[in-house]
mmCIF file of C-alpha atoms in Angstrom:
data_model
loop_
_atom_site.group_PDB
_atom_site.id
_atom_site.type_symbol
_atom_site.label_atom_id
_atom_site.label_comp_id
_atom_site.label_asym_id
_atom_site.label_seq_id
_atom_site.Cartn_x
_atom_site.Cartn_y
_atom_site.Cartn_z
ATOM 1 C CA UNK C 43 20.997 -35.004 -3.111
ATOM 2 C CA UNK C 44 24.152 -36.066 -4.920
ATOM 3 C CA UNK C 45 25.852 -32.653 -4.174
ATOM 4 C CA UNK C 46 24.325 -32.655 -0.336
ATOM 5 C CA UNK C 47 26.424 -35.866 -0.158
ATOM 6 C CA UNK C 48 29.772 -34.963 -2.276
ATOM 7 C CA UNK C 49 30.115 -31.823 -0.008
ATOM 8 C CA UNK C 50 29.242 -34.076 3.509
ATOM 9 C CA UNK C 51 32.097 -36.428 1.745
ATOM 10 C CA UNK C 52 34.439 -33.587 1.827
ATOM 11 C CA UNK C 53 34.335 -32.223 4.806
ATOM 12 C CA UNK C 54 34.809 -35.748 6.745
ATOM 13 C CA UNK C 55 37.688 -36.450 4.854
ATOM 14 C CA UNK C 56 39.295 -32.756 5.594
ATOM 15 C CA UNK C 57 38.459 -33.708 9.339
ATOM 16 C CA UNK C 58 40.471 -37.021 8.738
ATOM 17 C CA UNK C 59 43.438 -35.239 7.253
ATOM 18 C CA UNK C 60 43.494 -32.780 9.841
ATOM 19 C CA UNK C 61 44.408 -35.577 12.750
ATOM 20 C CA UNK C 62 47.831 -36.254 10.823
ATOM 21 C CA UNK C 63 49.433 -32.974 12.264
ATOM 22 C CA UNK C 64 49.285 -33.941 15.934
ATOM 23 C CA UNK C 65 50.285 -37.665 15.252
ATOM 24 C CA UNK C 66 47.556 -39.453 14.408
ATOM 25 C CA UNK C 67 47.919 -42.524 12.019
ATOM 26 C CA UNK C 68 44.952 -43.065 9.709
ATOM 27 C CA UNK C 69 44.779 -46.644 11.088
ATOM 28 C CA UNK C 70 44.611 -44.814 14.463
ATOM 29 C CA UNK C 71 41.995 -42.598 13.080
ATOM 30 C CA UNK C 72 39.745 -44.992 11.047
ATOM 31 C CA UNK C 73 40.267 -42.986 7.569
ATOM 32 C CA UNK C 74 39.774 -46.396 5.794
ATOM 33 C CA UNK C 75 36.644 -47.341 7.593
ATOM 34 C CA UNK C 76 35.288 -43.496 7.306
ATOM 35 C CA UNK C 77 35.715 -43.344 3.566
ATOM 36 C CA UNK C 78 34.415 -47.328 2.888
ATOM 37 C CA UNK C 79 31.452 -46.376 5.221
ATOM 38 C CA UNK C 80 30.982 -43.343 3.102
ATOM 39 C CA UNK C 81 31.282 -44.752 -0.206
ATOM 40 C CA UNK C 82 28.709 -46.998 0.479
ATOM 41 C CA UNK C 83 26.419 -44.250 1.741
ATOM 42 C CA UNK C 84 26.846 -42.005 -1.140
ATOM 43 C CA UNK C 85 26.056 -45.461 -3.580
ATOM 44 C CA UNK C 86 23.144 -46.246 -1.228
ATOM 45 C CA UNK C 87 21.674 -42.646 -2.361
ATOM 46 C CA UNK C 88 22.545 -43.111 -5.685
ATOM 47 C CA UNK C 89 20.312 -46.307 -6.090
ATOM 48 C CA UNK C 90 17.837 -44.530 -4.008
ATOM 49 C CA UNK C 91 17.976 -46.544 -0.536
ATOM 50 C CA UNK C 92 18.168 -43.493 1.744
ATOM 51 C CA UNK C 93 17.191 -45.107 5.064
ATOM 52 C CA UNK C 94 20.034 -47.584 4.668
ATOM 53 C CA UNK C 95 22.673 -44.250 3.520
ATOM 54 C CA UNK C 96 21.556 -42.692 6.916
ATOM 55 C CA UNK C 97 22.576 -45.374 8.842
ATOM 56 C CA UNK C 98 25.739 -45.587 6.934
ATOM 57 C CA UNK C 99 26.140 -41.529 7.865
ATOM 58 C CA UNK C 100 25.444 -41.938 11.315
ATOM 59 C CA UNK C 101 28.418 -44.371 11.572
ATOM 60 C CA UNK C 102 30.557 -41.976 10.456
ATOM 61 C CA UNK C 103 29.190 -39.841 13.030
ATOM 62 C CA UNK C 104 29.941 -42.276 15.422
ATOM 63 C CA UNK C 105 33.342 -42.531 14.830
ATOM 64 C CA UNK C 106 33.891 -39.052 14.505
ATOM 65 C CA UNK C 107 32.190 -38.354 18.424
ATOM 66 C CA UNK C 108 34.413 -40.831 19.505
ATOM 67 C CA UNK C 109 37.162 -39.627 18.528
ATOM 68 C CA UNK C 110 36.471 -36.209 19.161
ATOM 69 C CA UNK C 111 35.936 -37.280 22.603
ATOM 70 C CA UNK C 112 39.413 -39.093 23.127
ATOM 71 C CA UNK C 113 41.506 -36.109 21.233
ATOM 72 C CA UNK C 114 39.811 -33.795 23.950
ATOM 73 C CA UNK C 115 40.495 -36.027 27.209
ATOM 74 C CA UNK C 116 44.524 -36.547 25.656
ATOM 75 C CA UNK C 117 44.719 -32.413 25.554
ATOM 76 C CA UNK C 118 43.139 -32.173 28.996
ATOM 77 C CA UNK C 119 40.067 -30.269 27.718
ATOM 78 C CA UNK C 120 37.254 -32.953 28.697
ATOM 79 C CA UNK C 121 34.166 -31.146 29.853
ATOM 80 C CA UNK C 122 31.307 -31.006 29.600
ATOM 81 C CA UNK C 123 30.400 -28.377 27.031
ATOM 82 C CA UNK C 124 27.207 -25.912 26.088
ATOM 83 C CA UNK C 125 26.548 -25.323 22.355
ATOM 84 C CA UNK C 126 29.016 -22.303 22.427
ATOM 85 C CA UNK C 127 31.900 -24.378 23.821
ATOM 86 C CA UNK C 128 31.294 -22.980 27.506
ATOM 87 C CA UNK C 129 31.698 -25.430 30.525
ATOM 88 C CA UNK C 130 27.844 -26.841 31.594
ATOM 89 C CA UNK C 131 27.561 -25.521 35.238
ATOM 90 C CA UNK C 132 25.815 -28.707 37.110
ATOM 91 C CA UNK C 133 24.304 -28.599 40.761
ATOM 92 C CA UNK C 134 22.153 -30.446 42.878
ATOM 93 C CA UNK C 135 20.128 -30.397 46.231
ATOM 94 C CA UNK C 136 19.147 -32.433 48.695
ATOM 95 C CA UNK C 137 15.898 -31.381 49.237
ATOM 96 C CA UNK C 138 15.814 -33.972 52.723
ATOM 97 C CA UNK C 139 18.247 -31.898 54.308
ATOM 98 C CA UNK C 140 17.292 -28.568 52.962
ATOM 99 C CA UNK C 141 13.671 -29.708 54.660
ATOM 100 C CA UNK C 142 15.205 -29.569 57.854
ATOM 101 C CA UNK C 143 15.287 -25.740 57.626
ATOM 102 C CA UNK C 144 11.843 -26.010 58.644
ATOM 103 C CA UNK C 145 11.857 -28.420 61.038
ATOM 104 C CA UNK C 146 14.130 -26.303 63.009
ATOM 105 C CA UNK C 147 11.656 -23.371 62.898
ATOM 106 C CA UNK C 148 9.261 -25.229 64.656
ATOM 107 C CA UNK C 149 12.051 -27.422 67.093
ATOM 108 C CA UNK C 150 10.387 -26.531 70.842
ATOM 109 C CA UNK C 151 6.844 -28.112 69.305
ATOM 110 C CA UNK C 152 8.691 -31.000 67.812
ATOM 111 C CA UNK C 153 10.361 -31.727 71.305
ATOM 112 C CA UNK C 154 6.889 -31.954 72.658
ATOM 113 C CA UNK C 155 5.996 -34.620 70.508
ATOM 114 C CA UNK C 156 8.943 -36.603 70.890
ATOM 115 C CA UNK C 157 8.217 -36.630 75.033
ATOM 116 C CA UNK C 158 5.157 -37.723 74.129
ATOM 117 C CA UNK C 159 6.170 -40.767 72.101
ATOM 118 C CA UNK C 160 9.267 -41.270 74.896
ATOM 119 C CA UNK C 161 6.264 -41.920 77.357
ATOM 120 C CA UNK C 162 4.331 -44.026 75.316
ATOM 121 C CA UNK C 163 7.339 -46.497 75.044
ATOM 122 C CA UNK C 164 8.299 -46.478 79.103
ATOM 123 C CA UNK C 165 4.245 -46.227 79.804
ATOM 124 C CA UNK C 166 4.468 -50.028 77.390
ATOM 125 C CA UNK C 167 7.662 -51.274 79.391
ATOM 126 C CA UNK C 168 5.591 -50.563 82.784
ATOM 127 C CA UNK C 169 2.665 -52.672 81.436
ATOM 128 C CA UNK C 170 4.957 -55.674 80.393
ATOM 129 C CA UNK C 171 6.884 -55.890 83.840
ATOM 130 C CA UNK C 172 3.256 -55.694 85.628
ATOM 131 C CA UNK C 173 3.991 -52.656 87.146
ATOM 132 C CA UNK C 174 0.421 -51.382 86.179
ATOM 133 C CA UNK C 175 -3.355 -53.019 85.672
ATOM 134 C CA UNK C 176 -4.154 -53.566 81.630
ATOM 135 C CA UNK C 177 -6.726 -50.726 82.435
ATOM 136 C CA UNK C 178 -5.140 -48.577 84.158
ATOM 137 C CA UNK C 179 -2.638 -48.915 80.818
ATOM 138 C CA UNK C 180 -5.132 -48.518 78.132
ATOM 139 C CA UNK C 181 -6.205 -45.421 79.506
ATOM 140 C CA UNK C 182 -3.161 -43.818 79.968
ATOM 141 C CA UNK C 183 -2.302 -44.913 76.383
ATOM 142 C CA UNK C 184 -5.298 -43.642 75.353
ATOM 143 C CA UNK C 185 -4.497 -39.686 76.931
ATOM 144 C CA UNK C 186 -0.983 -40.114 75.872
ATOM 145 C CA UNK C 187 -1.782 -40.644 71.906
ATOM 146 C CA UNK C 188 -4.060 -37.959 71.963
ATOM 147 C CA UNK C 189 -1.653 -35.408 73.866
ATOM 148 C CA UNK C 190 0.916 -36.918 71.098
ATOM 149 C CA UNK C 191 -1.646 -35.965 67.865
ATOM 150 C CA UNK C 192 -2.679 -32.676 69.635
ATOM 151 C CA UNK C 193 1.129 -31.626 70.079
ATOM 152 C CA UNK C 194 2.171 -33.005 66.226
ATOM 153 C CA UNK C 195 -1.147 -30.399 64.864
ATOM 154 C CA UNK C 196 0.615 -27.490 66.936
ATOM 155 C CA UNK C 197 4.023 -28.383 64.931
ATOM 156 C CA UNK C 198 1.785 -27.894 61.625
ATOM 157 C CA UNK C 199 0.042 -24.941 62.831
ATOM 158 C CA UNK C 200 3.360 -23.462 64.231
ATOM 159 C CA UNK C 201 4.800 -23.738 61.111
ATOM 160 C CA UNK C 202 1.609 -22.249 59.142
ATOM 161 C CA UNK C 203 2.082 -19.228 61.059
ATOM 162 C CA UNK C 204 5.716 -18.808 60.252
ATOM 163 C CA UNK C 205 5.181 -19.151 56.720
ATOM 164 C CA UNK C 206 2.124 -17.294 56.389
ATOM 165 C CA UNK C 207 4.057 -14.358 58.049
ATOM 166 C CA UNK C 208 6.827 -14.824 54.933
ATOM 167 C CA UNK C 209 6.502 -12.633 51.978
ATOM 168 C CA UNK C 210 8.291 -15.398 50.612
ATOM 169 C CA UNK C 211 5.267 -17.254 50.795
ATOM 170 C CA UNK C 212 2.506 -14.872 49.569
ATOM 171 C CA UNK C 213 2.167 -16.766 46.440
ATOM 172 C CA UNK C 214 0.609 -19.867 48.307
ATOM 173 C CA UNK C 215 -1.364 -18.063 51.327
ATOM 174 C CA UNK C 216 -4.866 -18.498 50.202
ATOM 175 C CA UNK C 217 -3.840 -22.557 50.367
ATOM 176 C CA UNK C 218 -2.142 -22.218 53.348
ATOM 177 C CA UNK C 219 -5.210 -20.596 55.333
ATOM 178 C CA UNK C 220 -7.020 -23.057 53.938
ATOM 179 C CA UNK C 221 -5.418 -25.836 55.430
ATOM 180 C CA UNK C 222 -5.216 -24.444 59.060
ATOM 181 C CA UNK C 223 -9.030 -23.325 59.198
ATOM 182 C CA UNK C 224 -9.566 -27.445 58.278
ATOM 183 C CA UNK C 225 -6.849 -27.605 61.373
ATOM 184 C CA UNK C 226 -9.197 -25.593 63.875
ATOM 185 C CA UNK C 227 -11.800 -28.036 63.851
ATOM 186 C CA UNK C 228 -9.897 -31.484 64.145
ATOM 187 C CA UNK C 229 -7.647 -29.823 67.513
ATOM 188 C CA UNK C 230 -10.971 -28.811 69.093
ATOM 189 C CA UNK C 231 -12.211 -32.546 68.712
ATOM 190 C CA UNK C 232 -8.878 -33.501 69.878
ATOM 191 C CA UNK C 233 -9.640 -31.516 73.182
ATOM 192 C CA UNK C 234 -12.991 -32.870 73.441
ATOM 193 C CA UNK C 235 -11.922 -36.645 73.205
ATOM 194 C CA UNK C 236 -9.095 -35.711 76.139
ATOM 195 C CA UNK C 237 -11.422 -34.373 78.726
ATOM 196 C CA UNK C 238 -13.682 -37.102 78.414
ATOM 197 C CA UNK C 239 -11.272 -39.700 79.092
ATOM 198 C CA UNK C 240 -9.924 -37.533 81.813
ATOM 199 C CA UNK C 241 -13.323 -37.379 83.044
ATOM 200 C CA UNK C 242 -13.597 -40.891 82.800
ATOM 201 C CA UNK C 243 -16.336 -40.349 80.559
ATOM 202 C CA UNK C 244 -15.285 -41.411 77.061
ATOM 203 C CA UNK C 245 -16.439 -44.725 75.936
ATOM 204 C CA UNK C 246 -13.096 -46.733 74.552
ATOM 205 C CA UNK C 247 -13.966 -48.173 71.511
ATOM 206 C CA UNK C 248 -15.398 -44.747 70.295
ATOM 207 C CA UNK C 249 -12.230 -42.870 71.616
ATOM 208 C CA UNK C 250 -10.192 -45.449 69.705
ATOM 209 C CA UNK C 251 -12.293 -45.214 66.369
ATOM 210 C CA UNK C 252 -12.239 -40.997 66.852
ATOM 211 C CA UNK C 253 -8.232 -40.752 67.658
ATOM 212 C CA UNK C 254 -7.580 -43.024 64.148
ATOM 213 C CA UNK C 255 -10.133 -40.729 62.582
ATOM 214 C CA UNK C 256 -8.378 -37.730 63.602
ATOM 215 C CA UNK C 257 -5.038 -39.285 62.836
ATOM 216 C CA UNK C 258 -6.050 -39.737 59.226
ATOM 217 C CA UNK C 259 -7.159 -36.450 59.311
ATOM 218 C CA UNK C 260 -4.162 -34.932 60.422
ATOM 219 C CA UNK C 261 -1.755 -37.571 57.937
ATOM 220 C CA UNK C 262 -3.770 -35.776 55.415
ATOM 221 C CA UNK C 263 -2.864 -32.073 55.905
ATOM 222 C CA UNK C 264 0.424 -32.717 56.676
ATOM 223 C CA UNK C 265 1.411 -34.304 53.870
ATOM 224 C CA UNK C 266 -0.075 -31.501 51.862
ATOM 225 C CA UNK C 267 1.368 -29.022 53.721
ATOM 226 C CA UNK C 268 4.494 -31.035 53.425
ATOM 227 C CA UNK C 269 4.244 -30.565 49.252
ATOM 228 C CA UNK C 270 3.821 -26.920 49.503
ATOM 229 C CA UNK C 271 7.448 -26.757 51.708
ATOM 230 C CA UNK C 272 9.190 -29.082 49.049
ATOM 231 C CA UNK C 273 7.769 -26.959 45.705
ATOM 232 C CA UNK C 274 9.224 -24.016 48.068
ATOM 233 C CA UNK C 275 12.301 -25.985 48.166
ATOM 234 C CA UNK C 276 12.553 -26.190 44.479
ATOM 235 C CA UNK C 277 11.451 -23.137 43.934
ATOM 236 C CA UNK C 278 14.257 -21.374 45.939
ATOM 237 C CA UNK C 279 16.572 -23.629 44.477
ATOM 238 C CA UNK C 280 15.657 -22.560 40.703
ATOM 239 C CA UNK C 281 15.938 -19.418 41.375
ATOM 240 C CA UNK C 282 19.376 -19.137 43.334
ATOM 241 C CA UNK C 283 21.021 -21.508 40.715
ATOM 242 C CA UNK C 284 19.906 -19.178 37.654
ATOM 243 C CA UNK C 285 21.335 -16.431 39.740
ATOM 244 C CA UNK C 286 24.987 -18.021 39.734
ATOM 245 C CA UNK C 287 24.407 -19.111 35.803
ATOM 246 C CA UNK C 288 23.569 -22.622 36.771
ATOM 247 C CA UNK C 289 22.511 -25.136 33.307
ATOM 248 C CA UNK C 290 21.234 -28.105 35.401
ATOM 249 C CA UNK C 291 20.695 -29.026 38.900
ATOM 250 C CA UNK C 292 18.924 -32.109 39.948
ATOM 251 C CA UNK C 293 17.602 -33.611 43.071
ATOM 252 C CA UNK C 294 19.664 -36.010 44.894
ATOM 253 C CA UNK C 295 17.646 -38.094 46.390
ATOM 254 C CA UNK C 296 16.704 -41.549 43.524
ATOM 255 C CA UNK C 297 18.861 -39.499 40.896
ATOM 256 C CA UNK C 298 22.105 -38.742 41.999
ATOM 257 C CA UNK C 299 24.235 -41.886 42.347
ATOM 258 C CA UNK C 300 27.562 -40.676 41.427
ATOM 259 C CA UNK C 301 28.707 -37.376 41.177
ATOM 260 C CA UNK C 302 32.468 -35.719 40.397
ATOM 261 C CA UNK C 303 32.991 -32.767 43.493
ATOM 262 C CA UNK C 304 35.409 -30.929 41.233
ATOM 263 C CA UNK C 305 32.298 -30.707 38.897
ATOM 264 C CA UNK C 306 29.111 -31.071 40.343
ATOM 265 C CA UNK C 307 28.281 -28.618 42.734
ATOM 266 C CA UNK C 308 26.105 -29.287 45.876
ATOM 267 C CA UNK C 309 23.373 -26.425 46.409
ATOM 268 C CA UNK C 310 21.703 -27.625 49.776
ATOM 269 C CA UNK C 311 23.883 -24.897 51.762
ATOM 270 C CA UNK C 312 22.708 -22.069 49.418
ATOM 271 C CA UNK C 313 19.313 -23.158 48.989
ATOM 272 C CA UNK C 314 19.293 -23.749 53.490
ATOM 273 C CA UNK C 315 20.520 -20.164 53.660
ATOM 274 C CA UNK C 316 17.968 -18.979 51.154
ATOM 275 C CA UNK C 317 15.220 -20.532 52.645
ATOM 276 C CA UNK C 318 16.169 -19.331 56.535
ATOM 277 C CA UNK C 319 15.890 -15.794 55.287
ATOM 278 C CA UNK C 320 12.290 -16.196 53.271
ATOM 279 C CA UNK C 321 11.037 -17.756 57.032
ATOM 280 C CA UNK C 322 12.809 -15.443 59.356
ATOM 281 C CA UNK C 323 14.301 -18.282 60.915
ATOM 282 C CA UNK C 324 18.687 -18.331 61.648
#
């Protein structure tokens, strides 16, 4: 143990002496401190309080990082580093934006739904300037949220379709039939409740307690189908970033606060491009 620490001694001291040729003081390099703090960790061994000589060793170490650090930002070399002195290449994505890739696959079924929550809001302002009978409202509401649910399943199911027609995609198809066979059955319902009230048929409270039914439903696969786009996402991501000899890249969104452009490279482009091609979509 002696020797372990007469050699250790050594070589920090050579590392001292070796800051005088590019004009560093040993005030300016804490030789003093480094050989005290050493001494005492060699007499700490000694008298066999090791803990105590670690701590006094990882002082040293301390000092020595630090001023590492500042000799490499004064010669303009301060990088971030791998273990054999190559830069660390650093990306990220933001997998929000990257997700609009598929919202633009399915766009005409998303406009649908949007007209359909457009005439929910001027069928409300018609109501509130008395321009038509509270029942005359609620049933109108009542055709209008379930033309709005029916036209937000065909988004899902439109976008089903394009991904079960991408190879890119073959690894998750038995999940993804699985979740439009459970959409088959809630649209037909859909259709069901909407010629009844059309009929004038449909009781309100029960097409009230089915449409909230069938909502939950529908909240329910999308969100799942919604995790199988975003591990796609990440998937394409990993692989396009080992591809260009990537080390890290992390998701934006709740981790990236700051980041330096001349360093950290933004990947939503690539991994957009990559994921128009695995969908067929330009």
């Amino acid at each position: 143990m002696k020797k372990t620490i007469t050699i250790t001694f050594c070589i920090v001291i050579a590392l001292v002496l070796a800051g005088a040729p590019i004009g560093l003081s040993q005030e300016d390099f804490s030789a003093d401190l480094l050989i005290e703090e050493l001494n005492r960790a060699e007499n700490l061994i000694n008298s066999g309080e090791i803990s105590q000589a670690l701590d006094s060793l990882l002082g040293v170490r301390s000092i020595l990082d630090s001023k590492i650090k500042e000799l490499s930002k004064a010669a303009g070399t301060e990088t971030d580093l791998g273990p054999s002195g190559s830069r660390v290449k650093i990306g990220y994505v933001n997998a929000k934006e990257a997700f609009t890739v598929f919202t633009q696959a399915v766009e005409e079924e998303r406009k649908s739904a949007k007209e359909k929550s457009e005439e929910l809001i001027s069928l409300r302002e018609e109501v509130l300037k008395g321009e038509i009978s509270e029942s005359d409202y609620k049933r109108q509401r009542d055709v209008l949220q379930a033309e709005r649910l029916k036209a937000q399943l065909e988004i899902d199911i439109a976008m089903l379709d394009k991904m079960l027609q991408a190879e890119g995609f073959e690894s998750v198809s038995g999940r993804l039939f699985d979740i439009k066979e459970q959409v088959g059955p809630i649209v037909d319902e859909l259709e069901k409740v909407l010629e009844d009230i059309r009929e004038g048929t449909a009781v309100p409270e029960e097409v009230s307690q089915t449409l909230s039914q069938i909502r939950r439903q529908y909240d329910q696969l999308d969100n799942l189908l919604t995790s199988l786009i975003e591990k796609k996402i990440f998937q394409i991501t990993n692989l396009r970033a080992e591809e260009e000899g990537y080390d890290l890249v992390l998701r934006q969104e709740n981790v990236v606060l700051y980041r330096n452009s001349d360093k950290i490279d933004d990947l939503t482009e690539m991994t957009k491009k990559a994921l128009r091609e695995e969908i067929g979509s330009k």
